[in-house]
Amino acid sequence: MPKVAVGFALATNETLGHELQAVLSIPPEDLLARGRARAESLNLSFVGAVYPPEAWALFQSGKALLVDVRTIEERTFVGHVPQSLHVAWKFGTGMTQNPRFLREFEKLAPKDAVVMLLCRSGKRSSDAAEALAKAGYTNAFNVLEGFEGELDAQQHRGGHDGWRHWGLPWIQA
């Protein structure tokens, strides 16, 4: 049975732990409003953009679904958020576009559901959120930074941003 690798309360440093606790105290409606304002300021074509702690707080509140759009291989070997849903935006080593993405997504969530999309670094999930918005989803949010975050100077992920960097719950098969 998979175990949670790093718990929310076990953030890697005290500063991150305090920031996480502060985000958890914000009402979900305010977090959604923040995400919407952020998307507007970034001129995004979809409704919202949230940072990993905000996504975790919304997911825990039950106000939003968390959908991992990475490949099944990434979920299996790199890890994933417990109870997150999955629809691959792309698949295989060649990162081929999933032609069934919208059909598969429609089985998971109605078009008015608040859905947060998560990928490795926030780029594929942004593209997926854009596609959902074009398909009529009115509450598609991108999880900025993604699961692993951006590459650092040593070409490693997770050192300065991303879901795992924040010490949020994840499991690995």
JSON list of C-alpha atoms in Angstrom, two decimals:
[
{"chain": "A", "resi": 1, "resn": "MET", "atom": "CA", "xyz": [0.00, 0.00, 0.00]},
{"chain": "A", "resi": 2, "resn": "PRO", "atom": "CA", "xyz": [1.41, 3.44, -0.92]},
{"chain": "A", "resi": 3, "resn": "LYS", "atom": "CA", "xyz": [2.21, 5.81, 1.90]},
{"chain": "A", "resi": 4, "resn": "VAL", "atom": "CA", "xyz": [2.14, 9.59, 1.99]},
{"chain": "A", "resi": 5, "resn": "ALA", "atom": "CA", "xyz": [5.71, 10.62, 1.32]},
{"chain": "A", "resi": 6, "resn": "VAL", "atom": "CA", "xyz": [5.56, 14.06, 2.90]},
{"chain": "A", "resi": 7, "resn": "GLY", "atom": "CA", "xyz": [2.66, 15.38, 4.94]},
{"chain": "A", "resi": 8, "resn": "PHE", "atom": "CA", "xyz": [1.25, 18.88, 4.81]},
{"chain": "A", "resi": 9, "resn": "ALA", "atom": "CA", "xyz": [2.24, 19.61, 8.40]},
{"chain": "A", "resi": 10, "resn": "LEU", "atom": "CA", "xyz": [5.75, 18.35, 7.70]},
{"chain": "A", "resi": 11, "resn": "ALA", "atom": "CA", "xyz": [6.78, 21.12, 5.31]},
{"chain": "A", "resi": 12, "resn": "THR", "atom": "CA", "xyz": [10.52, 21.15, 4.70]},
{"chain": "A", "resi": 13, "resn": "ASN", "atom": "CA", "xyz": [11.16, 24.37, 6.56]},
{"chain": "A", "resi": 14, "resn": "GLU", "atom": "CA", "xyz": [9.43, 26.54, 9.11]},
{"chain": "A", "resi": 15, "resn": "THR", "atom": "CA", "xyz": [8.73, 29.41, 6.70]},
{"chain": "A", "resi": 16, "resn": "LEU", "atom": "CA", "xyz": [6.94, 27.15, 4.23]},
{"chain": "A", "resi": 17, "resn": "GLY", "atom": "CA", "xyz": [4.98, 25.58, 7.08]},
{"chain": "A", "resi": 18, "resn": "HIS", "atom": "CA", "xyz": [3.73, 28.98, 8.25]},
{"chain": "A", "resi": 19, "resn": "GLU", "atom": "CA", "xyz": [2.81, 30.00, 4.70]},
{"chain": "A", "resi": 20, "resn": "LEU", "atom": "CA", "xyz": [0.87, 26.77, 4.24]},
{"chain": "A", "resi": 21, "resn": "GLN", "atom": "CA", "xyz": [-1.01, 27.24, 7.50]},
{"chain": "A", "resi": 22, "resn": "ALA", "atom": "CA", "xyz": [-1.89, 30.81, 6.49]},
{"chain": "A", "resi": 23, "resn": "VAL", "atom": "CA", "xyz": [-3.33, 29.63, 3.15]},
{"chain": "A", "resi": 24, "resn": "LEU", "atom": "CA", "xyz": [-5.41, 26.95, 4.88]},
{"chain": "A", "resi": 25, "resn": "SER", "atom": "CA", "xyz": [-7.11, 29.65, 6.95]},
{"chain": "A", "resi": 26, "resn": "ILE", "atom": "CA", "xyz": [-8.36, 31.52, 3.87]},
{"chain": "A", "resi": 27, "resn": "PRO", "atom": "CA", "xyz": [-11.99, 30.76, 2.92]},
{"chain": "A", "resi": 28, "resn": "PRO", "atom": "CA", "xyz": [-12.27, 28.73, -0.31]},
{"chain": "A", "resi": 29, "resn": "GLU", "atom": "CA", "xyz": [-14.31, 31.47, -2.02]},
{"chain": "A", "resi": 30, "resn": "ASP", "atom": "CA", "xyz": [-11.47, 33.93, -1.39]},
{"chain": "A", "resi": 31, "resn": "LEU", "atom": "CA", "xyz": [-8.90, 31.47, -2.78]},
{"chain": "A", "resi": 32, "resn": "LEU", "atom": "CA", "xyz": [-11.00, 31.06, -5.92]},
{"chain": "A", "resi": 33, "resn": "ALA", "atom": "CA", "xyz": [-11.29, 34.85, -6.23]},
{"chain": "A", "resi": 34, "resn": "ARG", "atom": "CA", "xyz": [-7.49, 35.15, -5.91]},
{"chain": "A", "resi": 35, "resn": "GLY", "atom": "CA", "xyz": [-7.04, 32.56, -8.63]},
{"chain": "A", "resi": 36, "resn": "ARG", "atom": "CA", "xyz": [-9.48, 34.34, -10.92]},
{"chain": "A", "resi": 37, "resn": "ALA", "atom": "CA", "xyz": [-7.79, 37.71, -10.35]},
{"chain": "A", "resi": 38, "resn": "ARG", "atom": "CA", "xyz": [-4.38, 36.14, -11.02]},
{"chain": "A", "resi": 39, "resn": "ALA", "atom": "CA", "xyz": [-5.60, 34.66, -14.31]},
{"chain": "A", "resi": 40, "resn": "GLU", "atom": "CA", "xyz": [-7.01, 38.03, -15.33]},
{"chain": "A", "resi": 41, "resn": "SER", "atom": "CA", "xyz": [-3.77, 39.84, -14.48]},
{"chain": "A", "resi": 42, "resn": "LEU", "atom": "CA", "xyz": [-1.79, 37.24, -16.47]},
{"chain": "A", "resi": 43, "resn": "ASN", "atom": "CA", "xyz": [-4.27, 37.60, -19.36]},
{"chain": "A", "resi": 44, "resn": "LEU", "atom": "CA", "xyz": [-5.01, 33.87, -19.40]},
{"chain": "A", "resi": 45, "resn": "SER", "atom": "CA", "xyz": [-7.74, 32.41, -21.60]},
{"chain": "A", "resi": 46, "resn": "PHE", "atom": "CA", "xyz": [-9.13, 30.28, -18.76]},
{"chain": "A", "resi": 47, "resn": "VAL", "atom": "CA", "xyz": [-10.69, 31.31, -15.49]},
{"chain": "A", "resi": 48, "resn": "GLY", "atom": "CA", "xyz": [-8.01, 30.83, -12.86]},
{"chain": "A", "resi": 49, "resn": "ALA", "atom": "CA", "xyz": [-4.48, 30.06, -11.72]},
{"chain": "A", "resi": 50, "resn": "VAL", "atom": "CA", "xyz": [-3.63, 28.85, -8.20]},
{"chain": "A", "resi": 51, "resn": "TYR", "atom": "CA", "xyz": [-0.40, 27.99, -6.43]},
{"chain": "A", "resi": 52, "resn": "PRO", "atom": "CA", "xyz": [0.01, 24.50, -4.94]},
{"chain": "A", "resi": 53, "resn": "PRO", "atom": "CA", "xyz": [-0.92, 25.47, -1.35]},
{"chain": "A", "resi": 54, "resn": "GLU", "atom": "CA", "xyz": [-4.08, 27.16, -2.62]},
{"chain": "A", "resi": 55, "resn": "ALA", "atom": "CA", "xyz": [-4.92, 24.09, -4.72]},
{"chain": "A", "resi": 56, "resn": "TRP", "atom": "CA", "xyz": [-4.43, 21.83, -1.70]},
{"chain": "A", "resi": 57, "resn": "ALA", "atom": "CA", "xyz": [-6.68, 24.02, 0.47]},
{"chain": "A", "resi": 58, "resn": "LEU", "atom": "CA", "xyz": [-9.40, 24.06, -2.21]},
{"chain": "A", "resi": 59, "resn": "PHE", "atom": "CA", "xyz": [-9.09, 20.30, -2.77]},
{"chain": "A", "resi": 60, "resn": "GLN", "atom": "CA", "xyz": [-9.32, 19.62, 0.96]},
{"chain": "A", "resi": 61, "resn": "SER", "atom": "CA", "xyz": [-12.36, 21.88, 1.29]},
{"chain": "A", "resi": 62, "resn": "GLY", "atom": "CA", "xyz": [-14.22, 19.86, -1.33]},
{"chain": "A", "resi": 63, "resn": "LYS", "atom": "CA", "xyz": [-14.81, 22.99, -3.41]},
{"chain": "A", "resi": 64, "resn": "ALA", "atom": "CA", "xyz": [-12.67, 21.80, -6.34]},
{"chain": "A", "resi": 65, "resn": "LEU", "atom": "CA", "xyz": [-11.57, 18.66, -8.12]},
{"chain": "A", "resi": 66, "resn": "LEU", "atom": "CA", "xyz": [-7.86, 18.08, -8.67]},
{"chain": "A", "resi": 67, "resn": "VAL", "atom": "CA", "xyz": [-7.09, 16.47, -12.02]},
{"chain": "A", "resi": 68, "resn": "ASP", "atom": "CA", "xyz": [-3.59, 15.30, -12.85]},
{"chain": "A", "resi": 69, "resn": "VAL", "atom": "CA", "xyz": [-2.98, 15.68, -16.60]},
{"chain": "A", "resi": 70, "resn": "ARG", "atom": "CA", "xyz": [0.48, 14.07, -16.65]},
{"chain": "A", "resi": 71, "resn": "THR", "atom": "CA", "xyz": [1.16, 10.71, -18.24]},
{"chain": "A", "resi": 72, "resn": "ILE", "atom": "CA", "xyz": [0.33, 7.53, -16.38]},
{"chain": "A", "resi": 73, "resn": "GLU", "atom": "CA", "xyz": [4.07, 6.84, -16.22]},
{"chain": "A", "resi": 74, "resn": "GLU", "atom": "CA", "xyz": [4.70, 10.16, -14.44]},
{"chain": "A", "resi": 75, "resn": "ARG", "atom": "CA", "xyz": [1.95, 9.44, -11.92]},
{"chain": "A", "resi": 76, "resn": "THR", "atom": "CA", "xyz": [3.26, 5.95, -11.28]},
{"chain": "A", "resi": 77, "resn": "PHE", "atom": "CA", "xyz": [7.00, 6.57, -11.09]},
{"chain": "A", "resi": 78, "resn": "VAL", "atom": "CA", "xyz": [7.25, 10.20, -9.93]},
{"chain": "A", "resi": 79, "resn": "GLY", "atom": "CA", "xyz": [4.22, 10.21, -7.64]},
{"chain": "A", "resi": 80, "resn": "HIS", "atom": "CA", "xyz": [0.81, 11.84, -7.43]},
{"chain": "A", "resi": 81, "resn": "VAL", "atom": "CA", "xyz": [-1.60, 13.55, -5.07]},
{"chain": "A", "resi": 82, "resn": "PRO", "atom": "CA", "xyz": [-3.80, 11.07, -3.16]},
{"chain": "A", "resi": 83, "resn": "GLN", "atom": "CA", "xyz": [-7.41, 11.03, -4.39]},
{"chain": "A", "resi": 84, "resn": "SER", "atom": "CA", "xyz": [-6.56, 13.17, -7.41]},
{"chain": "A", "resi": 85, "resn": "LEU", "atom": "CA", "xyz": [-8.25, 12.24, -10.66]},
{"chain": "A", "resi": 86, "resn": "HIS", "atom": "CA", "xyz": [-6.35, 11.52, -13.86]},
{"chain": "A", "resi": 87, "resn": "VAL", "atom": "CA", "xyz": [-6.80, 12.32, -17.54]},
{"chain": "A", "resi": 88, "resn": "ALA", "atom": "CA", "xyz": [-3.59, 12.49, -19.56]},
{"chain": "A", "resi": 89, "resn": "TRP", "atom": "CA", "xyz": [-3.24, 15.61, -21.73]},
{"chain": "A", "resi": 90, "resn": "LYS", "atom": "CA", "xyz": [-0.41, 13.91, -23.63]},
{"chain": "A", "resi": 91, "resn": "PHE", "atom": "CA", "xyz": [0.99, 10.38, -23.51]},
{"chain": "A", "resi": 92, "resn": "GLY", "atom": "CA", "xyz": [4.05, 8.31, -24.34]},
{"chain": "A", "resi": 93, "resn": "THR", "atom": "CA", "xyz": [7.68, 9.30, -24.56]},
{"chain": "A", "resi": 94, "resn": "GLY", "atom": "CA", "xyz": [6.93, 11.44, -27.60]},
{"chain": "A", "resi": 95, "resn": "MET", "atom": "CA", "xyz": [4.31, 13.42, -25.64]},
{"chain": "A", "resi": 96, "resn": "THR", "atom": "CA", "xyz": [1.62, 12.77, -28.22]},
{"chain": "A", "resi": 97, "resn": "GLN", "atom": "CA", "xyz": [-1.57, 14.78, -27.75]},
{"chain": "A", "resi": 98, "resn": "ASN", "atom": "CA", "xyz": [-4.36, 12.65, -26.25]},
{"chain": "A", "resi": 99, "resn": "PRO", "atom": "CA", "xyz": [-7.15, 12.82, -28.86]},
{"chain": "A", "resi": 100, "resn": "ARG", "atom": "CA", "xyz": [-9.68, 11.58, -26.26]},
{"chain": "A", "resi": 101, "resn": "PHE", "atom": "CA", "xyz": [-8.81, 14.19, -23.61]},
{"chain": "A", "resi": 102, "resn": "LEU", "atom": "CA", "xyz": [-12.10, 16.10, -23.76]},
{"chain": "A", "resi": 103, "resn": "ARG", "atom": "CA", "xyz": [-14.24, 12.96, -23.98]},
{"chain": "A", "resi": 104, "resn": "GLU", "atom": "CA", "xyz": [-12.44, 11.44, -20.99]},
{"chain": "A", "resi": 105, "resn": "PHE", "atom": "CA", "xyz": [-12.65, 14.69, -19.04]},
{"chain": "A", "resi": 106, "resn": "GLU", "atom": "CA", "xyz": [-16.38, 15.01, -19.64]},
{"chain": "A", "resi": 107, "resn": "LYS", "atom": "CA", "xyz": [-16.82, 11.68, -17.82]},
{"chain": "A", "resi": 108, "resn": "LEU", "atom": "CA", "xyz": [-15.13, 13.15, -14.72]},
{"chain": "A", "resi": 109, "resn": "ALA", "atom": "CA", "xyz": [-16.66, 16.58, -14.33]},
{"chain": "A", "resi": 110, "resn": "PRO", "atom": "CA", "xyz": [-19.59, 18.68, -15.52]},
{"chain": "A", "resi": 111, "resn": "LYS", "atom": "CA", "xyz": [-18.73, 21.89, -17.36]},
{"chain": "A", "resi": 112, "resn": "ASP", "atom": "CA", "xyz": [-19.55, 24.10, -14.37]},
{"chain": "A", "resi": 113, "resn": "ALA", "atom": "CA", "xyz": [-17.40, 22.17, -11.85]},
{"chain": "A", "resi": 114, "resn": "VAL", "atom": "CA", "xyz": [-14.34, 23.86, -10.36]},
{"chain": "A", "resi": 115, "resn": "VAL", "atom": "CA", "xyz": [-11.45, 21.83, -11.73]},
{"chain": "A", "resi": 116, "resn": "MET", "atom": "CA", "xyz": [-7.77, 22.37, -10.99]},
{"chain": "A", "resi": 117, "resn": "LEU", "atom": "CA", "xyz": [-5.31, 20.88, -13.44]},
{"chain": "A", "resi": 118, "resn": "LEU", "atom": "CA", "xyz": [-1.86, 19.69, -12.38]},
{"chain": "A", "resi": 119, "resn": "CYS", "atom": "CA", "xyz": [1.12, 18.62, -14.51]},
{"chain": "A", "resi": 120, "resn": "ARG", "atom": "CA", "xyz": [4.89, 18.50, -13.95]},
{"chain": "A", "resi": 121, "resn": "SER", "atom": "CA", "xyz": [5.60, 22.25, -14.09]},
{"chain": "A", "resi": 122, "resn": "GLY", "atom": "CA", "xyz": [2.34, 24.00, -14.94]},
{"chain": "A", "resi": 123, "resn": "LYS", "atom": "CA", "xyz": [2.77, 24.20, -18.71]},
{"chain": "A", "resi": 124, "resn": "ARG", "atom": "CA", "xyz": [0.75, 21.20, -19.97]},
{"chain": "A", "resi": 125, "resn": "SER", "atom": "CA", "xyz": [-1.94, 21.90, -17.39]},
{"chain": "A", "resi": 126, "resn": "SER", "atom": "CA", "xyz": [-2.17, 25.47, -18.69]},
{"chain": "A", "resi": 127, "resn": "ASP", "atom": "CA", "xyz": [-2.71, 24.13, -22.22]},
{"chain": "A", "resi": 128, "resn": "ALA", "atom": "CA", "xyz": [-5.30, 21.67, -20.91]},
{"chain": "A", "resi": 129, "resn": "ALA", "atom": "CA", "xyz": [-7.12, 24.45, -19.00]},
{"chain": "A", "resi": 130, "resn": "GLU", "atom": "CA", "xyz": [-7.21, 26.51, -22.19]},
{"chain": "A", "resi": 131, "resn": "ALA", "atom": "CA", "xyz": [-8.69, 23.56, -24.12]},
{"chain": "A", "resi": 132, "resn": "LEU", "atom": "CA", "xyz": [-11.31, 23.03, -21.41]},
{"chain": "A", "resi": 133, "resn": "ALA", "atom": "CA", "xyz": [-12.27, 26.71, -21.46]},
{"chain": "A", "resi": 134, "resn": "LYS", "atom": "CA", "xyz": [-12.70, 26.55, -25.23]},
{"chain": "A", "resi": 135, "resn": "ALA", "atom": "CA", "xyz": [-14.89, 23.45, -24.74]},
{"chain": "A", "resi": 136, "resn": "GLY", "atom": "CA", "xyz": [-17.19, 25.35, -22.36]},
{"chain": "A", "resi": 137, "resn": "TYR", "atom": "CA", "xyz": [-15.71, 24.60, -18.93]},
{"chain": "A", "resi": 138, "resn": "THR", "atom": "CA", "xyz": [-16.34, 27.75, -16.93]},
{"chain": "A", "resi": 139, "resn": "ASN", "atom": "CA", "xyz": [-14.18, 27.03, -13.86]},
{"chain": "A", "resi": 140, "resn": "ALA", "atom": "CA", "xyz": [-10.90, 25.56, -15.17]},
{"chain": "A", "resi": 141, "resn": "PHE", "atom": "CA", "xyz": [-7.88, 26.49, -13.03]},
{"chain": "A", "resi": 142, "resn": "ASN", "atom": "CA", "xyz": [-4.22, 25.78, -13.67]},
{"chain": "A", "resi": 143, "resn": "VAL", "atom": "CA", "xyz": [-2.02, 24.75, -10.74]},
{"chain": "A", "resi": 144, "resn": "LEU", "atom": "CA", "xyz": [1.03, 26.97, -11.19]},
{"chain": "A", "resi": 145, "resn": "GLU", "atom": "CA", "xyz": [4.45, 25.41, -10.55]},
{"chain": "A", "resi": 146, "resn": "GLY", "atom": "CA", "xyz": [3.05, 21.90, -11.12]},
{"chain": "A", "resi": 147, "resn": "PHE", "atom": "CA", "xyz": [3.91, 18.75, -9.23]},
{"chain": "A", "resi": 148, "resn": "GLU", "atom": "CA", "xyz": [7.70, 18.91, -9.63]},
{"chain": "A", "resi": 149, "resn": "GLY", "atom": "CA", "xyz": [8.31, 22.57, -10.42]},
{"chain": "A", "resi": 150, "resn": "GLU", "atom": "CA", "xyz": [10.77, 24.24, -12.75]},
{"chain": "A", "resi": 151, "resn": "LEU", "atom": "CA", "xyz": [14.34, 23.18, -13.34]},
{"chain": "A", "resi": 152, "resn": "ASP", "atom": "CA", "xyz": [16.94, 24.82, -11.11]},
{"chain": "A", "resi": 153, "resn": "ALA", "atom": "CA", "xyz": [20.53, 25.76, -12.03]},
{"chain": "A", "resi": 154, "resn": "GLN", "atom": "CA", "xyz": [21.60, 22.12, -11.58]},
{"chain": "A", "resi": 155, "resn": "GLN", "atom": "CA", "xyz": [18.79, 20.96, -13.90]},
{"chain": "A", "resi": 156, "resn": "HIS", "atom": "CA", "xyz": [16.84, 19.42, -10.98]},
{"chain": "A", "resi": 157, "resn": "ARG", "atom": "CA", "xyz": [13.15, 19.88, -10.25]},
{"chain": "A", "resi": 158, "resn": "GLY", "atom": "CA", "xyz": [11.55, 20.50, -6.86]},
{"chain": "A", "resi": 159, "resn": "GLY", "atom": "CA", "xyz": [14.27, 22.67, -5.38]},
{"chain": "A", "resi": 160, "resn": "HIS", "atom": "CA", "xyz": [12.44, 25.97, -5.42]},
{"chain": "A", "resi": 161, "resn": "ASP", "atom": "CA", "xyz": [8.81, 25.41, -6.38]},
{"chain": "A", "resi": 162, "resn": "GLY", "atom": "CA", "xyz": [6.14, 22.82, -7.16]},
{"chain": "A", "resi": 163, "resn": "TRP", "atom": "CA", "xyz": [3.73, 20.65, -5.16]},
{"chain": "A", "resi": 164, "resn": "ARG", "atom": "CA", "xyz": [6.44, 18.48, -3.62]},
{"chain": "A", "resi": 165, "resn": "HIS", "atom": "CA", "xyz": [8.62, 21.49, -2.75]},
{"chain": "A", "resi": 166, "resn": "TRP", "atom": "CA", "xyz": [5.76, 22.87, -0.67]},
{"chain": "A", "resi": 167, "resn": "GLY", "atom": "CA", "xyz": [5.64, 19.65, 1.37]},
{"chain": "A", "resi": 168, "resn": "LEU", "atom": "CA", "xyz": [2.09, 18.85, 0.28]},
{"chain": "A", "resi": 169, "resn": "PRO", "atom": "CA", "xyz": [0.81, 15.25, 0.41]},
{"chain": "A", "resi": 170, "resn": "TRP", "atom": "CA", "xyz": [1.79, 12.88, -2.37]},
{"chain": "A", "resi": 171, "resn": "ILE", "atom": "CA", "xyz": [2.21, 9.15, -2.81]},
{"chain": "A", "resi": 172, "resn": "GLN", "atom": "CA", "xyz": [4.29, 6.95, -5.05]},
{"chain": "A", "resi": 173, "resn": "ALA", "atom": "CA", "xyz": [3.47, 3.44, -6.21]}
]
